[in-house]
């Protein structure tokens, strides 16, 4: 498997795997939608198929955001199914995420006369200790258990190898369970890192699973399986902010999204088609 | 003082300051040498004037190193005077310096599922704690007090803002008193950071002041003033490795070397010319 375009397959029978960029995120989900759209002659529900771009990049470019702003009536519905890769299992809600920078400030000096300066990299140790000491818990929300995480993801500091560093910046990413609003998550971080100034980069609230609502419960009953919590942020949070229940359900392993060996089991595509057809036909 | 070339002066009388790049490091010292070379008709000692390039960059390019390798007999002498900026005061010996990298290794994972990875930036906190907890002492060597320093000078780590960082590297600079050989300094660092692998970048031993040796003592007597220890590494260490006493003595404040406002008091030039003429004529 040197190249990955055009897509290719390996395996036989029910072990066939489709390989290639996008097979998992999002061509797999799109293939299921297109297939259903041309096969469902008389669906039991009104369906709006939504294909949109720029879901991966900054929020201002997100196609679903533009649709919600320009044509809010198109999105009025009982349930949204996000066909993000979930290995053909229902994943409810999503975690929220916030990223922020913390910068420590020192005083530059020649490192041969370091007592004339103050070392900002040494100071960042306190920030790192605070981050790794955070009690990242598992939190049950509406019956699903979300696992939080707080990580320093990027760090850089210093001017030269013989200069006491005057500044050091660490970026921190907090993934939080949907029991908290974005504001609550940020307040928690502000309290945790109370000695420092948080320079906010982004803040996206999560979404509670809401699987007890009638439309979602009917979907769960038709698809079957034990719903899992969604880790990572998805556009279900956007539907949640519109007051609509939404679930993640699509072919492919999210862990393979964007991977060099991105791939999707053909069985996942079949499972999604079958389950959605059952839900939309019965 | 917007530009700094050509050099310009401010002040009057004995307060005149010469401003401009290199006035302190090393044009000031060179000016003194050239002036003496044309003025000393009958010096009381054999003098070898040495002007060499690339003292500031990597050791392999150092002109004095090449001279010592190609013409070792040219450097056979009783005393070497390094005209590095010392504000026209004798600075004995020099500190040693060593730089090394320490890298922590983690396991990359999506930061939304951080328990699948291991955070290398969090691990670097232990290295930073160790560095800042080091007992950087003042150590007397042959009557001069050297002040040590251990500093993390550069740090970088992480792949992306949503990835648990798989590696983080910090560069550490240890400035050590000349009571230790380079090997002893490195052994001390290896012991201090025993849990990690030190990737050595450079190791330059210091030089003991040796001001009690006859030629150096005569120089001190002629120049006057209380000798100070040299902070920072200079080529006196090279002479020390050749078994020759050497001192630092030159016009200008070392703290202004390479500075945007580099400058040298004219009085320093006069003081150096007078003192060296006294030493070389009496």
Coordinates of C-alpha atoms in Angstrom, one line a residue:
Chain A
X1 CA 0.0 0.0 0.0
X2 CA 2.4 2.7 -1.1
X3 CA 0.0 5.2 -2.5
X4 CA -3.5 5.8 -1.2
X5 CA -5.3 7.3 -4.2
X6 CA -7.2 5.9 -6.0
X7 CA -8.6 3.9 -3.2
X8 CA -7.9 0.2 -3.2
X9 CA -9.1 -2.8 -1.2
X10 CA -7.5 -5.7 0.6
X11 CA -9.1 -8.9 2.0
X12 CA -12.0 -11.0 0.8
X13 CA -15.5 -11.8 1.8
X14 CA -16.7 -9.9 4.9
X15 CA -13.1 -8.9 5.7
X16 CA -12.7 -6.5 2.8
X17 CA -11.0 -3.2 3.8
X18 CA -11.1 0.0 1.7
X19 CA -7.8 1.9 1.9
X20 CA -7.1 5.5 1.1
X21 CA -7.3 9.1 2.3
X22 CA -10.8 10.0 3.3
X23 CA -12.2 6.4 3.3
X24 CA -13.0 6.8 6.9
X25 CA -13.4 10.6 7.4
X26 CA -15.7 11.4 5.5
X27 CA -16.1 9.5 2.3
X28 CA -17.5 6.4 4.1
X29 CA -20.3 8.4 5.7
X30 CA -21.0 10.2 2.4
X31 CA -21.1 6.9 0.5
X32 CA -23.8 5.6 2.9
X33 CA -25.9 8.8 2.5
X34 CA -25.7 8.8 -1.3
X35 CA -26.5 5.1 -1.4
X36 CA -29.6 5.5 0.9
X37 CA -30.7 8.7 -1.0
X38 CA -31.0 6.8 -4.2
X39 CA -32.4 3.6 -2.7
X40 CA -35.1 4.9 -0.3
X41 CA -38.1 5.3 -2.6
X42 CA -40.6 6.0 0.2
X43 CA -38.8 6.8 3.5
X44 CA -41.0 6.8 6.6
X45 CA -39.7 10.3 7.6
X46 CA -38.9 13.6 6.0
X47 CA -35.1 13.5 5.4
X48 CA -32.8 16.4 4.7
X49 CA -29.5 15.2 3.4
X50 CA -26.8 17.7 4.3
X51 CA -23.3 17.6 2.7
X52 CA -21.1 20.5 3.8
X53 CA -17.5 21.5 3.7
X54 CA -14.9 22.9 6.1
X55 CA -16.0 21.0 9.2
X56 CA -12.4 20.4 10.1
X57 CA -11.1 23.9 10.1
X58 CA -11.9 27.1 11.9
X59 CA -15.5 27.6 12.9
X60 CA -16.1 30.7 10.7
X61 CA -15.6 28.5 7.6
X62 CA -17.8 25.6 8.8
X63 CA -20.5 24.9 6.1
X64 CA -23.1 23.8 8.7
X65 CA -22.6 27.0 10.6
X66 CA -23.3 29.0 7.4
X67 CA -26.4 26.8 6.7
X68 CA -27.7 27.4 10.2
X69 CA -27.2 31.1 9.8
X70 CA -28.5 31.5 6.3
X71 CA -31.3 28.9 6.2
X72 CA -32.2 28.0 9.8
X73 CA -35.5 26.5 8.6
X74 CA -33.7 23.8 6.6
X75 CA -32.3 22.4 9.9
X76 CA -35.5 22.3 11.8
X77 CA -35.9 18.5 12.6
X78 CA -36.4 16.0 15.4
X79 CA -33.0 14.4 15.2
X80 CA -29.6 14.9 13.4
X81 CA -27.4 12.0 12.6
X82 CA -23.8 13.0 12.1
X83 CA -22.1 10.4 10.0
X84 CA -18.7 10.9 11.6
X85 CA -16.7 7.7 11.9
X86 CA -17.8 5.7 14.9
X87 CA -17.2 2.1 13.7
X88 CA -20.9 1.9 13.0
X89 CA -21.9 2.3 16.6
X90 CA -23.9 5.1 18.1
X91 CA -21.8 7.7 19.9
X92 CA -23.8 10.1 22.0
X93 CA -23.0 13.8 22.5
X94 CA -19.5 15.0 22.4
X95 CA -16.8 16.4 24.6
X96 CA -16.0 20.1 24.7
X97 CA -12.6 21.5 24.0
X98 CA -10.7 24.6 24.9
X99 CA -7.1 25.6 24.1
X100 CA -5.2 28.4 25.7
X101 CA -1.6 29.6 26.0
X102 CA 0.2 30.4 29.2
X103 CA 3.4 32.4 28.9
X104 CA 5.9 32.9 31.7
X105 CA 8.1 36.0 31.5
X106 CA 11.7 36.3 32.7
X107 CA 14.6 38.6 32.2
X108 CA 17.2 37.9 29.5
X109 CA 20.9 37.8 30.5
X110 CA 24.0 36.2 29.4
X111 CA 23.9 32.6 30.7
X112 CA 27.5 33.1 32.1
X113 CA 26.0 35.8 34.4
X114 CA 22.6 34.2 35.0
X115 CA 22.0 35.9 38.3
X116 CA 21.5 39.1 36.3
X117 CA 18.4 37.5 34.7
X118 CA 15.4 35.4 35.5
X119 CA 14.7 32.1 33.8
X120 CA 11.2 31.8 32.2
X121 CA 11.7 28.2 31.2
X122 CA 12.4 27.2 34.8
X123 CA 9.1 29.0 35.7
X124 CA 7.1 27.0 33.2
X125 CA 7.8 23.9 35.3
X126 CA 5.1 25.1 37.7
X127 CA 2.5 25.3 34.9
X128 CA 3.4 21.8 33.7
X129 CA 3.2 20.4 37.3
X130 CA -0.3 21.9 37.6
X131 CA -1.4 20.5 34.3
X132 CA -0.3 17.0 34.9
X133 CA -1.6 17.0 38.5
X134 CA -5.1 17.8 37.3
X135 CA -7.7 15.2 38.3
X136 CA -8.9 14.3 34.8
X137 CA -12.0 12.3 35.7
X138 CA -14.5 10.1 34.1
X139 CA -17.9 11.8 34.3
X140 CA -21.3 10.1 33.6
X141 CA -23.7 12.3 31.7
X142 CA -27.2 11.0 30.9
X143 CA -25.9 7.4 31.2
X144 CA -22.8 7.7 29.1
X145 CA -19.3 8.0 30.7
X146 CA -17.0 10.7 29.3
X147 CA -13.3 10.7 30.0
X148 CA -11.7 14.1 30.3
X149 CA -8.1 15.0 29.5
X150 CA -5.8 18.0 30.2
X151 CA -2.6 18.2 28.2
X152 CA 0.2 20.5 27.4
X153 CA 0.4 20.0 23.7
X154 CA 3.0 22.5 22.5
X155 CA 5.8 24.3 24.2
X156 CA 8.5 26.7 23.1
X157 CA 10.9 29.1 24.9
X158 CA 14.3 30.7 24.9
X159 CA 16.3 33.0 22.6
X160 CA 19.7 31.3 22.2
X161 CA 21.7 28.6 23.8
X162 CA 23.7 31.2 25.9
X163 CA 20.9 33.5 27.0
X164 CA 18.7 33.2 30.1
X165 CA 15.3 32.7 28.5
X166 CA 13.0 35.8 28.9
X167 CA 9.9 33.9 27.9
X168 CA 8.3 30.5 27.5
X169 CA 4.9 29.6 26.2
X170 CA 3.0 26.4 26.6
X171 CA -0.3 25.6 24.9
X172 CA -2.8 23.6 26.9
X173 CA -5.8 21.6 25.6
X174 CA -8.6 20.7 28.0
X175 CA -11.2 18.2 26.7
X176 CA -14.1 18.3 29.0
X177 CA -17.3 16.3 29.5
X178 CA -20.6 17.8 28.5
X179 CA -21.7 18.2 32.1
X180 CA -20.0 21.6 31.8
X181 CA -20.8 24.5 29.6
X182 CA -17.9 26.2 27.8
X183 CA -17.9 29.0 30.4
X184 CA -17.8 26.5 33.3
X185 CA -14.8 24.7 31.7
X186 CA -13.0 28.0 31.2
X187 CA -13.7 29.1 34.7
X188 CA -12.3 25.7 36.0
X189 CA -9.1 26.3 34.0
X190 CA -8.8 29.9 35.2
X191 CA -9.0 28.6 38.8
X192 CA -6.6 25.8 38.2
X193 CA -4.0 28.1 36.7
X194 CA -4.8 31.0 38.9
X195 CA -1.3 32.4 39.1
X196 CA -1.1 32.9 35.3
X197 CA -2.9 34.7 32.5
X198 CA -4.8 32.4 30.1
X199 CA -4.6 33.5 26.5
X200 CA -7.7 31.8 25.0
X201 CA -7.3 30.3 21.6
X202 CA -10.6 28.5 21.2
X203 CA -13.5 27.3 23.3
X204 CA -16.1 24.8 21.9
X205 CA -18.7 23.5 24.2
X206 CA -19.6 19.8 24.2
X207 CA -23.1 18.3 23.8
X208 CA -25.0 16.1 26.1
X209 CA -26.1 12.8 24.5
X210 CA -29.8 13.3 24.9
X211 CA -30.5 9.7 23.9
X212 CA -33.6 9.7 26.2
X213 CA -35.5 12.1 23.8
X214 CA -38.1 10.2 21.7
X215 CA -36.5 10.7 18.3
X216 CA -33.1 9.7 19.6
X217 CA -34.5 6.7 21.5
X218 CA -36.3 5.5 18.3
X219 CA -33.0 5.7 16.5
X220 CA -31.2 3.8 19.2
X221 CA -33.9 1.1 19.1
X222 CA -33.6 0.7 15.3
X223 CA -29.8 0.7 15.1
X224 CA -29.2 -1.4 18.2
X225 CA -26.0 -1.8 20.1
X226 CA -24.9 -0.1 23.3
X227 CA -24.4 3.7 22.7
X228 CA -21.0 5.0 23.6
X229 CA -19.8 8.5 24.5
X230 CA -18.2 10.5 21.7
X231 CA -14.6 11.6 22.5
X232 CA -13.5 14.6 20.6
X233 CA -15.6 17.5 19.4
X234 CA -18.1 17.1 16.5
X235 CA -20.8 19.1 15.0
X236 CA -23.4 17.4 17.3
X237 CA -22.5 20.3 19.6
X238 CA -23.8 22.7 16.9
X239 CA -27.1 20.9 16.8
X240 CA -27.2 20.8 20.6
X241 CA -26.8 24.6 20.6
X242 CA -29.8 24.7 18.2
X243 CA -31.8 22.7 20.8
X244 CA -31.9 19.5 18.6
X245 CA -30.9 16.1 19.7
X246 CA -28.0 14.7 17.6
X247 CA -26.0 11.5 17.5
X248 CA -22.7 10.4 15.9
X249 CA -23.1 7.3 13.7
X250 CA -21.0 6.4 10.7
X251 CA -18.6 3.8 9.2
X252 CA -14.9 3.6 10.0
X253 CA -12.7 3.9 13.1
X254 CA -12.2 7.5 14.2
X255 CA -8.7 6.5 15.2
X256 CA -7.9 6.1 11.5
X257 CA -9.2 9.6 10.5
X258 CA -6.3 11.6 8.9
X259 CA -4.0 8.7 9.4
X260 CA -1.4 7.7 6.8
X261 CA -3.1 4.3 6.7
X262 CA -6.6 5.6 6.6
X263 CA -9.1 2.8 5.9
X264 CA -12.7 1.6 6.4
X265 CA -14.0 -1.9 6.7
X266 CA -16.6 -2.6 4.0
X267 CA -18.7 -4.3 6.7
X268 CA -19.1 -0.9 8.4
X269 CA -20.5 0.6 5.3
X270 CA -23.0 -2.3 5.0
X271 CA -23.9 -2.2 8.7
X272 CA -24.7 1.6 8.4
X273 CA -26.7 1.2 5.2
X274 CA -28.7 -1.7 6.7
X275 CA -29.4 0.0 10.1
X276 CA -30.3 3.3 8.6
X277 CA -32.6 1.6 6.0
X278 CA -34.3 -0.3 8.8
X279 CA -34.8 3.0 10.7
X280 CA -36.0 4.9 7.7
X281 CA -38.3 2.2 6.3
X282 CA -40.0 0.5 9.3
Chain B
X1 CA 22.1 57.2 18.1
X2 CA 20.0 55.6 15.3
X3 CA 22.8 54.0 13.3
X4 CA 26.0 52.6 14.7
X5 CA 28.3 52.7 11.7
X6 CA 30.5 54.6 11.3
X7 CA 31.3 54.8 15.0
X8 CA 30.5 58.1 16.7
X9 CA 31.1 59.6 20.0
X10 CA 29.2 61.3 22.8
X11 CA 30.3 63.3 25.8
X12 CA 33.3 65.5 26.4
X13 CA 36.6 65.4 28.3
X14 CA 37.2 62.2 30.2
X15 CA 33.6 61.2 29.7
X16 CA 33.8 60.5 26.0
X17 CA 32.1 57.3 24.9
X18 CA 32.7 55.7 21.5
X19 CA 29.5 54.1 20.2
X20 CA 29.0 51.4 17.5
X21 CA 29.1 47.7 16.7
X22 CA 32.4 46.2 17.8
X23 CA 33.7 49.2 19.8
X24 CA 33.7 47.0 22.8
X25 CA 34.2 43.5 21.4
X26 CA 36.9 43.6 19.8
X27 CA 37.8 46.9 18.1
X28 CA 38.7 48.5 21.4
X29 CA 41.2 45.8 22.2
X30 CA 42.6 45.8 18.7
X31 CA 43.0 49.6 18.7
X32 CA 45.1 49.4 21.9
X33 CA 47.3 46.7 20.4
X34 CA 47.8 48.6 17.1
X35 CA 48.6 51.8 19.0
X36 CA 51.1 50.1 21.2
X37 CA 52.7 48.2 18.3
X38 CA 53.6 51.5 16.6
X39 CA 54.5 53.3 19.8
X40 CA 56.7 50.8 21.6
X41 CA 60.1 51.4 19.9
X42 CA 62.1 49.3 22.4
X43 CA 59.8 47.1 24.5
X44 CA 61.3 45.3 27.5
X45 CA 59.9 41.9 26.4
X46 CA 59.6 40.0 23.2
X47 CA 56.0 40.5 22.0
X48 CA 54.0 38.5 19.6
X49 CA 50.9 40.4 18.5
X50 CA 48.2 38.0 17.5
X51 CA 45.1 39.1 15.7
X52 CA 42.8 36.2 14.8
X53 CA 39.3 35.6 13.5
X54 CA 36.4 33.4 14.3
X55 CA 36.8 33.4 18.1
X56 CA 33.1 33.7 18.5
X57 CA 31.9 30.7 16.6
X58 CA 32.5 27.0 16.7
X59 CA 35.8 25.9 17.9
X60 CA 36.9 24.3 14.6
X61 CA 37.0 27.7 13.0
X62 CA 38.8 29.5 15.8
X63 CA 41.9 31.2 14.4
X64 CA 43.9 30.8 17.6
X65 CA 43.2 27.1 17.5
X66 CA 44.5 26.9 14.0
X67 CA 47.6 28.9 15.0
X68 CA 48.3 26.6 17.9
X69 CA 48.0 23.6 15.6
X70 CA 50.0 24.9 12.7
X71 CA 52.6 27.1 14.4
X72 CA 52.8 26.1 18.0
X73 CA 56.2 27.7 18.4
X74 CA 54.7 31.1 17.7
X75 CA 52.7 30.8 20.9
X76 CA 55.6 29.8 23.2
X77 CA 55.6 32.5 25.8
X78 CA 55.5 33.3 29.5
X79 CA 52.1 35.1 29.5
X80 CA 49.2 35.7 27.2
X81 CA 47.0 38.8 27.6
X82 CA 43.6 38.3 26.0
X83 CA 42.3 41.8 25.2
X84 CA 38.6 40.8 25.7
X85 CA 36.5 43.6 27.2
X86 CA 37.0 43.7 31.0
X87 CA 36.5 47.4 31.6
X88 CA 40.3 47.8 31.8
X89 CA 40.5 45.5 34.8
X90 CA 42.4 42.2 35.1
X91 CA 40.0 39.2 35.0
X92 CA 41.7 36.0 35.8
X93 CA 41.0 32.6 34.3
X94 CA 37.6 31.8 32.9
X95 CA 34.6 29.7 33.6
X96 CA 34.0 26.5 31.7
X97 CA 30.8 25.8 29.8
X98 CA 28.9 22.8 28.6
X99 CA 25.7 22.6 26.7
X100 CA 23.6 19.4 26.3
X101 CA 20.1 18.4 25.3
X102 CA 17.7 16.3 27.3
X103 CA 14.8 14.8 25.4
X104 CA 11.8 13.1 26.9
X105 CA 9.9 10.6 24.9
X106 CA 6.2 10.0 25.0
X107 CA 3.5 8.4 22.8
X108 CA 1.5 10.5 20.4
X109 CA -2.3 10.2 20.6
X110 CA -5.3 12.4 19.8
X111 CA -5.6 14.8 22.8
X112 CA -9.4 13.9 23.0
X113 CA -8.2 10.3 23.9
X114 CA -5.1 11.3 25.8
X115 CA -5.1 8.1 27.9
X116 CA -3.9 6.3 24.7
X117 CA -0.7 8.3 24.7
X118 CA 1.9 9.6 27.1
X119 CA 2.8 13.3 27.4
X120 CA 6.5 14.1 26.9
X121 CA 6.0 17.8 27.8
X122 CA 4.6 16.8 31.2
X123 CA 7.7 14.7 31.7
X124 CA 10.0 17.6 31.0
X125 CA 8.8 19.2 34.2
X126 CA 11.0 16.8 36.1
X127 CA 14.1 17.9 34.1
X128 CA 13.3 21.6 34.7
X129 CA 12.8 21.0 38.5
X130 CA 16.1 19.3 38.6
X131 CA 17.8 22.2 36.8
X132 CA 16.4 25.0 38.9
X133 CA 17.0 23.1 42.1
X134 CA 20.7 22.8 41.4
X135 CA 22.9 24.4 44.0
X136 CA 24.8 26.9 41.8
X137 CA 27.5 28.0 44.1
X138 CA 30.2 30.6 44.3
X139 CA 33.6 28.8 44.3
X140 CA 36.9 30.3 45.2
X141 CA 39.8 29.2 43.0
X142 CA 43.3 30.6 43.6
X143 CA 41.8 33.6 45.4
X144 CA 39.2 34.5 42.9
X145 CA 35.5 33.7 43.4
X146 CA 33.7 32.2 40.4
X147 CA 29.9 32.1 40.4
X148 CA 28.3 29.1 38.7
X149 CA 25.0 28.9 36.8
X150 CA 22.8 26.1 35.5
X151 CA 20.1 27.2 33.1
X152 CA 17.6 25.6 30.7
X153 CA 18.1 28.0 27.8
X154 CA 15.9 26.6 25.0
X155 CA 12.9 24.3 25.0
X156 CA 10.6 22.9 22.3
X157 CA 8.1 20.1 22.1
X158 CA 4.8 18.9 20.7
X159 CA 3.4 18.1 17.2
X160 CA 0.1 19.9 17.1
X161 CA -2.4 21.6 19.4
X162 CA -4.6 18.5 19.4
X163 CA -1.9 15.8 19.8
X164 CA -0.4 14.4 23.0
X165 CA 3.2 15.4 22.5
X166 CA 5.5 12.4 21.7
X167 CA 8.7 14.3 22.5
X168 CA 10.1 17.4 24.2
X169 CA 13.7 18.7 24.2
X170 CA 15.3 21.1 26.5
X171 CA 18.8 22.5 26.1
X172 CA 20.8 23.1 29.3
X173 CA 23.8 25.3 29.8
X174 CA 26.1 24.8 32.8
X175 CA 28.7 27.4 33.5
X176 CA 31.2 26.0 35.9
X177 CA 34.1 27.3 38.0
X178 CA 37.6 26.3 36.9
X179 CA 38.0 24.1 40.0
X180 CA 36.6 21.4 37.8
X181 CA 37.9 19.9 34.6
X182 CA 35.5 19.6 31.7
X183 CA 35.2 15.9 32.4
X184 CA 34.3 16.5 36.1
X185 CA 31.7 19.1 35.1
X186 CA 30.1 16.6 32.7
X187 CA 30.2 13.9 35.3
X188 CA 28.4 16.2 37.7
X189 CA 25.7 16.9 35.2
X190 CA 25.4 13.2 34.3
X191 CA 24.8 12.5 38.0
X192 CA 22.4 15.4 38.5
X193 CA 20.3 14.3 35.5
X194 CA 20.8 10.6 36.1
X195 CA 17.3 9.5 34.9
X196 CA 17.9 11.0 31.4
X197 CA 20.4 10.7 28.5
X198 CA 22.5 13.8 28.0
X199 CA 23.1 14.6 24.3
X200 CA 26.3 16.6 24.5
X201 CA 26.5 19.7 22.3
X202 CA 29.8 21.2 23.5
X203 CA 32.1 21.1 26.5
X204 CA 34.8 23.8 27.0
X205 CA 36.9 23.6 30.1
X206 CA 37.6 26.8 32.1
X207 CA 41.0 28.1 33.2
X208 CA 42.3 28.7 36.6
X209 CA 43.5 32.3 37.1
X210 CA 47.1 31.4 37.8
X211 CA 47.9 34.9 38.9
X212 CA 50.5 33.6 41.3
X213 CA 52.8 32.6 38.5
X214 CA 55.7 35.0 38.1
X215 CA 54.9 36.5 34.7
X216 CA 51.2 36.9 35.7
X217 CA 52.2 38.4 39.0
X218 CA 54.4 41.0 37.3
X219 CA 51.6 41.9 35.0
X220 CA 49.2 42.4 37.9
X221 CA 51.8 44.5 39.7
X222 CA 52.3 46.8 36.6
X223 CA 48.6 47.1 35.8
X224 CA 47.3 47.5 39.4
X225 CA 43.8 47.1 40.6
X226 CA 42.2 44.1 42.2
X227 CA 41.9 41.1 39.8
X228 CA 38.4 39.7 39.3
X229 CA 37.2 36.4 38.0
X230 CA 36.2 36.1 34.4
X231 CA 32.6 35.1 33.8
X232 CA 32.0 33.5 30.5
X233 CA 34.4 31.4 28.4
X234 CA 37.3 33.1 26.7
X235 CA 40.4 31.9 24.8
X236 CA 42.4 32.0 28.1
X237 CA 41.2 28.4 28.4
X238 CA 43.1 27.6 25.2
X239 CA 46.3 29.0 26.7
X240 CA 45.7 27.2 29.9
X241 CA 45.4 23.9 27.9
X242 CA 48.8 24.8 26.4
X243 CA 50.2 25.2 29.9
X244 CA 50.6 29.0 29.6
X245 CA 49.3 31.6 32.1
X246 CA 46.8 34.0 30.5
X247 CA 44.7 36.9 31.7
X248 CA 41.8 38.8 30.3
X249 CA 42.4 42.5 30.1
X250 CA 40.9 45.0 27.7
X251 CA 38.8 48.1 27.3
X252 CA 35.0 48.1 27.3
X253 CA 32.3 46.4 29.4
X254 CA 31.7 42.8 28.5
X255 CA 28.0 43.4 29.2
X256 CA 27.9 45.7 26.1
X257 CA 29.5 43.1 23.8
X258 CA 27.1 42.3 20.9
X259 CA 24.5 44.8 22.3
X260 CA 22.4 47.1 20.2
X261 CA 24.0 50.0 22.1
X262 CA 27.5 48.6 22.1
X263 CA 30.0 51.3 23.3
X264 CA 33.4 51.8 24.9
X265 CA 34.6 54.6 27.1
X266 CA 37.6 56.4 25.7
X267 CA 39.0 56.4 29.2
X268 CA 39.2 52.5 29.0
X269 CA 41.3 52.7 25.9
X270 CA 43.6 55.3 27.5
X271 CA 43.9 53.2 30.7
X272 CA 44.8 50.1 28.8
X273 CA 47.4 51.8 26.6
X274 CA 49.0 53.4 29.7
X275 CA 49.0 50.3 31.8
X276 CA 50.4 48.1 29.0
X277 CA 53.0 50.7 28.1
X278 CA 54.0 50.8 31.7
X279 CA 54.3 47.0 31.8
X280 CA 56.2 46.8 28.5
X281 CA 58.5 49.7 29.1
X282 CA 59.6 49.5 32.7

